[in-house]
Amino acid sequence: MKIEKIPTEFEQARPIMQTIEAAGYEAYFVGGSVRDTLLHKPIHDVDIATSAFPEEVKQLFHKTVDTGIEHGTVMILDHGIGYETTTFRTESTYQDYRRPDSVTFVRSLAEDLKRRDFTINALAMHEDGEIIDLFSGLQDLDNGVIRAVGNPEERFNEDALRMMRAVRFASQLNFTIETKTTAAIASHAELLEKIAIERIQVEFVKMLMGQAPQMGLTDFLETGLYRYCPGLADGQDLIERLRRLDHLQLASEVAVWTVMVYLLDLDHVKTTKFLKAWKNSNQIIDATHRANAALHGIMQDSLDNWLCYETGEEDLMTAADLAALLGKTVDQSALMAQYQALQIKAKGDLEITGQDLMAAGVQPGPMMGKLLAQIERKVVNNELTNEKEQLLRFVRDNK
Ligand SMILES: Nc1ccn([C@@H]2O[C@H](COP(=O)(O)OP(=O)(O)OP(=O)(O)O)[C@@H](O)[C@H]2O)c(=O)n1
Ligand SMILES: [Mg+2]
């Protein structure tokens, strides 16, 4: 099979491929970019696999960077855009289920493709658009199937993260995981414990943000993978509830974590603990706390001005979307109007500063902070107008 209209991302890389081939080596586009092109999806990074060894690649180009030379990866910068080129390789015995003991460079494309995870990810494309399909990946793409290349147990023993990748792709692509592959995930789920949480987290979030999360969630649940994820040892109920939500669409990482902690009914302390166990950044943790507080407010019809203000526009939108997802009738425009109508969106919007307070005779220190906080709250609650004279009058009356 040949792709007639090659996306520009590949077109731009053709001179590189041609240089490698002119020197007598092979070069192919591989991995996600080939898969996504065939699915008519936008492509992210263009990866190139070659029979040339890293040192040979470096001799062919003027500007290269050793981005991962011990794995055979060299970045070629000759044409402005950087292209990662990796030498065909096989990986011998994996002792720790996550990285090969050693990488062996080989000259054969077939050797390289057969150690890849799924048939849809083991397609290669020549620079002229010709597709090399050694494992019926095209058929699986057509039928919407995630199937391990060769023996699934071997693939998951090589890298246990691939089990999470399977459920992630199922949900991103709305694909079904093939039976033997599913069975191997179920019998190897425990190996996930060997994998760094950070890597699991990336796949987990991608799974929940996919276009068909119920697809991935079903296998995540039925294979028992969830048991080996932080805080989800007893997560069956949660996953079941998530899966049953109609139109489950989560637009951001914060939405993912907020719906999780809401359904798990975690308090503030437990929420922090849960999110930290998943190695989330403080930024995500703070935003999740805000969105979750607002979500509770919306669900209980108790979203007041102060909660709107503390939540902020972005996390408030997330909370509103989630409330709708959870079955609450939400008037989104009324909610946004409530937010927009706030006299101030941040403390800095107050028409009075510490300087003004000092000029009015307030001593700097805790008293001043307390007074400013009081003013902030009153302005947000519309008990004071955010206008210098009025605020100063309040200061004079309350200092
Ligand atoms: N655990 C893994 C990770 C990657 N790969 C191979 O390396 C390619 C590139 O990996 P990566 O960029 O992580 O995934 P993509 O399939 O490209 O998906 P994405 O669009 O998310 O980048 C994959 O297609 C697959 O052939 C693999 O076999 N096993
Ligand atoms: Mg990729």
Coordinates of C-alpha atoms and ligand atoms in Angstrom, one line a residue:
M1 CA 0.0 0.0 0.0
K2 CA 1.2 3.5 -0.8
I3 CA 0.1 6.8 0.6
E4 CA -0.3 9.2 -2.3
K5 CA -0.6 12.4 -0.4
I6 CA 2.2 12.5 2.2
P7 CA 1.6 15.0 5.0
T8 CA 4.0 18.0 5.0
E9 CA 5.7 16.9 8.2
F10 CA 7.0 13.9 6.2
E11 CA 7.7 15.9 3.1
Q12 CA 10.0 18.2 5.0
A13 CA 12.0 15.2 6.3
R14 CA 12.5 13.6 2.8
P15 CA 15.9 15.2 2.1
I16 CA 17.2 13.5 5.3
M17 CA 15.8 10.1 4.2
Q18 CA 17.3 10.6 0.8
T19 CA 20.7 11.4 2.1
I20 CA 20.7 8.3 4.3
E21 CA 19.6 6.1 1.4
A22 CA 22.1 7.7 -1.1
A23 CA 24.8 6.5 1.3
G24 CA 23.5 2.9 1.0
Y25 CA 21.5 2.6 4.2
E26 CA 17.8 2.2 4.8
A27 CA 15.5 4.8 6.4
Y28 CA 11.8 4.6 7.3
F29 CA 9.3 6.7 9.2
V30 CA 8.0 4.6 12.1
G31 CA 5.8 4.7 15.1
G32 CA 2.9 7.0 16.0
S33 CA 3.3 9.3 13.1
V34 CA 2.7 6.6 10.5
R35 CA -0.3 5.2 12.5
D36 CA -1.8 8.7 12.9
T37 CA -1.4 9.5 9.2
L38 CA -3.2 6.4 8.2
L39 CA -6.0 7.3 10.7
H40 CA -6.1 10.8 9.2
K41 CA -5.2 12.3 12.5
P42 CA -2.8 15.2 13.1
I43 CA 0.8 13.9 13.7
H44 CA 3.0 14.9 16.6
D45 CA 6.7 13.9 16.1
V46 CA 8.1 12.3 13.1
D47 CA 10.4 9.4 14.1
I48 CA 12.9 7.9 11.7
A49 CA 14.4 4.4 12.0
T50 CA 17.5 3.6 10.0
S51 CA 19.9 0.8 9.3
A52 CA 22.8 3.2 9.7
F53 CA 24.6 3.0 13.0
P54 CA 24.7 6.2 15.1
E55 CA 28.3 7.0 14.1
E56 CA 27.4 6.5 10.4
V57 CA 24.4 8.8 10.7
K58 CA 26.6 11.5 12.2
Q59 CA 29.1 11.3 9.3
L60 CA 26.3 12.0 6.8
F61 CA 25.1 15.3 8.3
H62 CA 26.6 18.5 9.4
K63 CA 24.6 19.3 12.5
T64 CA 23.6 16.4 14.8
V65 CA 23.0 16.1 18.6
D66 CA 23.5 12.9 20.6
T67 CA 20.0 12.9 22.2
G68 CA 20.2 9.3 23.2
I69 CA 23.2 7.8 21.5
E70 CA 23.4 4.8 23.8
H71 CA 19.9 3.8 22.5
G72 CA 20.9 4.7 18.9
T73 CA 19.1 8.0 18.8
V74 CA 20.7 11.0 17.0
M75 CA 18.9 14.3 16.3
I76 CA 19.6 15.6 12.8
L77 CA 19.4 19.4 12.6
D78 CA 20.6 20.1 9.1
H79 CA 17.3 21.3 7.8
G80 CA 16.2 23.5 10.6
I81 CA 13.6 21.2 12.1
G82 CA 15.2 18.5 14.3
Y83 CA 14.6 14.8 13.4
E84 CA 15.2 12.0 15.8
T85 CA 16.8 9.1 14.0
T86 CA 17.1 5.8 15.7
T87 CA 19.2 2.8 14.5
F88 CA 17.2 -0.4 14.0
R89 CA 17.6 -2.3 17.2
T90 CA 16.6 -5.4 19.2
E91 CA 16.6 -5.4 22.9
S92 CA 17.8 -8.4 24.7
T93 CA 16.4 -9.8 28.0
Y94 CA 14.5 -7.3 30.1
Q95 CA 15.3 -8.1 33.8
D96 CA 13.4 -5.3 35.4
Y97 CA 10.3 -5.2 33.1
R98 CA 11.0 -1.6 32.0
R99 CA 14.3 -1.2 30.2
P100 CA 16.4 -3.5 28.2
D101 CA 19.7 -4.8 29.7
S102 CA 21.3 -3.9 26.5
V103 CA 20.4 -2.6 23.1
T104 CA 21.8 -4.4 20.0
F105 CA 21.9 -2.4 16.8
V106 CA 20.9 -4.4 13.7
R107 CA 20.7 -3.8 10.0
S108 CA 17.2 -5.3 9.6
L109 CA 14.0 -3.3 9.7
A110 CA 12.0 -6.5 10.4
E111 CA 14.1 -7.2 13.6
D112 CA 13.3 -3.6 14.7
L113 CA 9.6 -3.8 14.0
K114 CA 9.0 -7.1 15.7
R115 CA 10.1 -5.7 19.1
R116 CA 7.5 -2.9 19.0
D117 CA 4.4 -3.0 21.1
F118 CA 1.3 -3.1 18.9
T119 CA 0.8 -4.0 15.3
I120 CA -0.7 -0.5 14.6
N121 CA 2.6 0.9 16.0
A122 CA 4.8 -1.4 14.0
L123 CA 4.1 0.0 10.6
A124 CA 6.9 1.7 8.7
M125 CA 6.7 4.1 5.8
H126 CA 9.2 4.7 3.1
E127 CA 9.9 8.3 2.1
D128 CA 7.9 7.7 -1.1
G129 CA 4.8 6.8 0.9
E130 CA 5.0 3.0 0.6
I131 CA 3.8 1.3 3.8
I132 CA 5.7 -1.7 5.2
D133 CA 3.3 -3.9 7.1
L134 CA 4.9 -7.0 8.5
F135 CA 2.3 -7.8 11.2
S136 CA -1.0 -6.9 9.6
G137 CA -1.1 -3.6 11.3
L138 CA -3.1 -2.1 8.4
Q139 CA -5.9 -4.7 8.9
D140 CA -5.9 -4.0 12.6
L141 CA -6.1 -0.2 12.0
D142 CA -9.1 -0.9 9.7
N143 CA -10.8 -3.1 12.2
G144 CA -10.0 -0.9 15.2
V145 CA -7.9 -3.5 17.0
I146 CA -5.0 -3.1 19.4
R147 CA -3.0 -6.3 19.1
A148 CA 0.5 -7.0 20.5
V149 CA 3.1 -7.8 18.0
G150 CA 3.9 -11.5 18.2
N151 CA 3.6 -13.0 21.7
P152 CA 1.8 -10.5 24.0
E153 CA 3.3 -11.9 27.1
E154 CA 6.8 -11.3 25.8
R155 CA 5.9 -7.7 24.8
F156 CA 4.6 -7.0 28.3
N157 CA 7.6 -8.6 30.0
E158 CA 9.8 -6.4 27.9
D159 CA 8.0 -3.2 29.1
A160 CA 5.1 -3.5 31.5
L161 CA 4.0 0.1 30.7
R162 CA 2.8 -1.3 27.4
M163 CA -0.3 -2.6 29.3
M164 CA -1.2 0.9 30.1
R165 CA -0.5 2.0 26.6
A166 CA -2.9 -0.6 25.4
V167 CA -5.8 0.8 27.4
R168 CA -4.7 4.4 26.5
F169 CA -4.8 3.7 22.8
A170 CA -8.1 1.9 23.1
S171 CA -9.6 5.0 24.5
Q172 CA -7.8 7.5 22.3
L173 CA -8.6 5.7 19.1
N174 CA -11.9 4.0 20.1
F175 CA -10.3 0.6 19.4
T176 CA -10.9 -2.8 21.0
I177 CA -8.0 -4.7 22.5
E178 CA -7.7 -8.2 20.9
T179 CA -8.5 -11.1 23.1
K180 CA -5.1 -12.7 23.6
T181 CA -3.6 -9.3 24.3
T182 CA -6.3 -8.6 26.9
A183 CA -5.7 -12.0 28.5
A184 CA -1.9 -11.2 28.7
I185 CA -2.6 -7.9 30.4
A186 CA -4.9 -9.6 32.9
S187 CA -2.3 -12.2 33.8
H188 CA 0.6 -9.6 33.9
A189 CA -1.1 -6.6 35.4
E190 CA 1.0 -7.0 38.6
L191 CA 4.1 -6.1 36.6
L192 CA 2.8 -2.5 36.6
E193 CA 4.3 -2.2 40.1
K194 CA 7.7 -2.2 38.5
I195 CA 7.0 0.9 36.5
A196 CA 7.6 4.5 37.6
I197 CA 4.4 6.2 38.6
E198 CA 5.2 9.2 36.4
R199 CA 5.1 7.0 33.3
I200 CA 1.9 5.3 34.4
Q201 CA 0.3 8.7 35.1
V202 CA 0.9 10.0 31.5
E203 CA -0.9 7.0 30.1
F204 CA -3.7 7.1 32.7
V205 CA -4.4 10.8 31.9
K206 CA -4.3 10.1 28.2
M207 CA -6.7 7.2 28.7
L208 CA -9.2 9.4 30.5
M209 CA -8.8 12.3 28.1
G210 CA -9.3 10.0 25.0
Q211 CA -12.3 10.3 22.7
A212 CA -13.8 7.0 23.9
P213 CA -12.6 6.6 27.5
Q214 CA -15.2 3.9 28.2
M215 CA -13.2 1.7 25.8
G216 CA -10.0 1.9 27.8
L217 CA -11.8 2.0 31.1
T218 CA -13.5 -1.3 30.4
D219 CA -10.2 -3.1 30.0
F220 CA -8.5 -1.1 32.7
L221 CA -11.2 -2.5 35.0
E222 CA -11.6 -6.0 33.7
T223 CA -7.9 -6.8 33.5
G224 CA -7.4 -5.6 37.0
L225 CA -4.7 -3.0 35.9
Y226 CA -6.4 -0.4 38.2
R227 CA -5.3 -2.4 41.3
Y228 CA -1.7 -1.5 40.7
C229 CA -2.3 2.2 40.3
P230 CA -1.8 4.6 43.3
G231 CA -4.8 4.9 45.5
L232 CA -6.9 2.6 43.3
A233 CA -6.3 -0.8 45.0
D234 CA -10.0 -0.8 45.8
G235 CA -10.9 1.4 42.9
Q236 CA -13.4 -0.9 41.2
D237 CA -16.4 1.1 42.2
L238 CA -14.9 4.3 41.0
I239 CA -13.9 3.0 37.6
E240 CA -17.3 1.4 37.2
R241 CA -19.0 4.7 37.9
L242 CA -16.7 6.6 35.6
R243 CA -17.3 4.1 32.8
R244 CA -21.1 4.4 33.2
L245 CA -21.1 8.2 32.9
D246 CA -22.8 9.2 29.7
H247 CA -20.7 11.3 27.3
L248 CA -17.6 11.1 29.5
Q249 CA -15.3 13.7 28.0
L250 CA -12.6 15.2 30.0
A251 CA -10.9 18.2 28.5
S252 CA -8.0 18.7 30.8
E253 CA -5.7 17.1 33.4
V254 CA -7.4 19.1 36.1
A255 CA -10.8 17.7 34.9
V256 CA -9.4 14.2 35.1
W257 CA -8.2 14.5 38.7
T258 CA -11.2 16.5 39.9
V259 CA -13.7 14.0 38.7
M260 CA -11.6 11.3 40.4
V261 CA -11.3 12.9 43.8
Y262 CA -15.0 14.0 43.7
L263 CA -16.2 10.4 43.0
L264 CA -13.8 9.0 45.6
D265 CA -15.3 11.6 48.0
L266 CA -11.9 12.5 49.3
D267 CA -11.5 15.3 51.8
H268 CA -8.8 18.0 51.4
V269 CA -6.0 16.1 53.1
K270 CA -6.8 12.8 51.4
T271 CA -7.1 14.6 48.0
T272 CA -3.6 16.0 48.4
K273 CA -2.3 12.6 49.4
F274 CA -3.9 10.9 46.5
L275 CA -2.7 13.5 44.0
K276 CA 0.8 13.3 45.4
A277 CA 0.9 9.5 45.2
W278 CA 0.2 10.0 41.5
K279 CA 3.2 12.4 41.3
N280 CA 1.2 15.4 40.3
S281 CA 2.7 18.8 40.2
N282 CA 1.7 21.4 42.9
Q283 CA 0.1 23.4 40.1
I284 CA -2.2 20.5 39.2
I285 CA -2.9 19.8 42.9
D286 CA -3.9 23.4 43.7
A287 CA -6.1 23.6 40.6
T288 CA -7.8 20.3 41.4
H289 CA -8.5 21.5 45.0
R290 CA -10.1 24.7 43.5
A291 CA -12.1 22.9 40.9
N292 CA -13.3 20.3 43.4
A293 CA -14.4 22.9 45.9
A294 CA -16.4 24.6 43.2
L295 CA -17.8 21.3 41.9
H296 CA -19.1 20.6 45.4
G297 CA -20.6 24.1 45.5
I298 CA -22.4 23.7 42.2
M299 CA -23.7 20.2 43.0
Q300 CA -25.1 21.5 46.3
D301 CA -26.4 24.8 44.9
S302 CA -24.2 26.7 47.3
L303 CA -21.8 28.4 44.9
D304 CA -21.5 31.8 46.3
N305 CA -19.4 34.8 45.1
W306 CA -16.5 34.0 47.4
L307 CA -16.2 30.4 46.0
C308 CA -16.4 31.7 42.5
Y309 CA -13.7 34.3 43.2
E310 CA -11.4 31.8 44.9
T311 CA -11.8 29.2 42.2
G312 CA -11.0 31.5 39.3
E313 CA -12.4 31.4 35.8
E314 CA -10.6 28.4 34.3
D315 CA -11.2 26.0 37.2
L316 CA -14.8 27.2 37.5
M317 CA -15.4 26.2 33.9
T318 CA -13.9 22.8 34.6
A319 CA -16.2 22.4 37.6
A320 CA -19.3 23.5 35.6
D321 CA -18.4 20.9 32.9
L322 CA -18.0 18.2 35.4
A323 CA -21.2 19.0 37.3
A324 CA -23.1 18.7 33.9
L325 CA -21.2 15.4 33.3
L326 CA -22.4 14.2 36.7
G327 CA -26.0 14.8 35.8
K328 CA -26.5 18.2 37.4
T329 CA -28.5 20.8 35.4
V330 CA -26.1 23.7 35.1
D331 CA -26.8 27.1 33.7
Q332 CA -23.3 27.7 32.4
S333 CA -24.0 31.2 31.2
A334 CA -25.5 32.2 34.5
L335 CA -22.5 30.8 36.2
M336 CA -20.1 32.7 34.0
A337 CA -22.2 35.9 34.4
Q338 CA -21.9 35.5 38.2
Y339 CA -18.1 35.3 37.8
Q340 CA -17.9 38.1 35.3
A341 CA -20.0 40.3 37.6
L342 CA -17.5 40.0 40.5
Q343 CA -16.1 43.5 41.2
I344 CA -12.6 42.1 41.5
K345 CA -11.0 39.0 40.1
A346 CA -7.9 39.2 42.3
K347 CA -6.7 41.0 45.3
G348 CA -4.6 43.3 43.0
D349 CA -7.8 44.6 41.5
L350 CA -8.8 46.4 44.8
E351 CA -8.8 50.2 44.4
I352 CA -6.8 50.4 47.6
T353 CA -3.3 49.3 48.5
G354 CA -1.2 48.9 51.6
Q355 CA 0.2 52.4 50.9
D356 CA -3.3 53.9 51.1
L357 CA -3.9 52.1 54.4
M358 CA -0.7 53.5 55.8
A359 CA -1.6 56.9 54.6
A360 CA -4.9 56.5 56.5
G361 CA -3.0 55.7 59.7
V362 CA -3.0 51.9 59.7
Q363 CA 0.2 50.4 61.0
P364 CA 1.8 47.8 58.7
G365 CA 1.6 44.3 60.1
P366 CA -1.0 41.7 60.9
M367 CA -3.7 44.3 61.5
M368 CA -3.3 45.7 58.0
G369 CA -3.4 42.2 56.5
K370 CA -6.6 41.4 58.4
L371 CA -8.2 44.7 57.3
L372 CA -7.3 44.1 53.6
A373 CA -8.6 40.6 53.8
Q374 CA -11.9 41.9 55.3
I375 CA -12.1 44.5 52.5
E376 CA -11.4 41.9 49.8
R377 CA -14.2 39.6 51.1
K378 CA -16.7 42.5 51.4
V379 CA -16.0 43.7 47.9
V380 CA -16.4 40.2 46.5
N381 CA -19.7 39.8 48.4
N382 CA -20.8 43.3 47.2
E383 CA -21.0 44.6 50.7
L384 CA -18.6 47.3 49.7
T385 CA -18.1 49.0 46.3
N386 CA -14.6 48.8 44.9
E387 CA -14.1 52.5 44.9
K388 CA -11.2 54.2 46.7
E389 CA -13.3 56.7 48.7
Q390 CA -15.7 54.1 50.0
L391 CA -12.9 51.7 50.9
L392 CA -11.0 54.4 52.7
R393 CA -14.1 55.3 54.7
F394 CA -14.4 51.7 55.7
V395 CA -10.8 51.8 56.8
R396 CA -11.2 54.9 58.9
D397 CA -14.3 53.4 60.6
N398 CA -12.7 50.0 61.3
K399 CA -9.0 50.7 62.1
Ligands
LIG1 N1 6.7 1.0 25.5 C1 6.8 1.3 24.2 C2 6.9 2.6 23.7 C3 7.0 2.8 22.3 N2 7.1 1.8 21.5 C4 7.4 2.0 20.0 O1 7.9 3.3 19.8 C5 7.0 4.1 19.0 C6 7.0 5.5 19.5 O2 6.7 5.6 20.9 P1 5.8 6.8 21.5 O3 6.1 8.1 20.9 O4 5.9 6.7 23.0 O5 4.3 6.4 21.2 P2 3.5 6.6 19.9 O6 3.0 5.3 19.4 O7 4.2 7.4 18.9 O8 2.2 7.4 20.4 P3 2.1 9.0 20.7 O9 1.2 9.5 19.6 O10 1.4 9.1 22.0 O11 3.4 9.6 20.7 C7 5.6 3.4 19.2 O12 4.8 3.7 18.1 C8 6.1 1.9 19.2 O13 6.4 1.5 17.9 C9 7.1 0.5 22.0 O14 7.2 -0.5 21.2 N3 7.0 0.2 23.3
MG2 MG 5.2 9.3 19.4

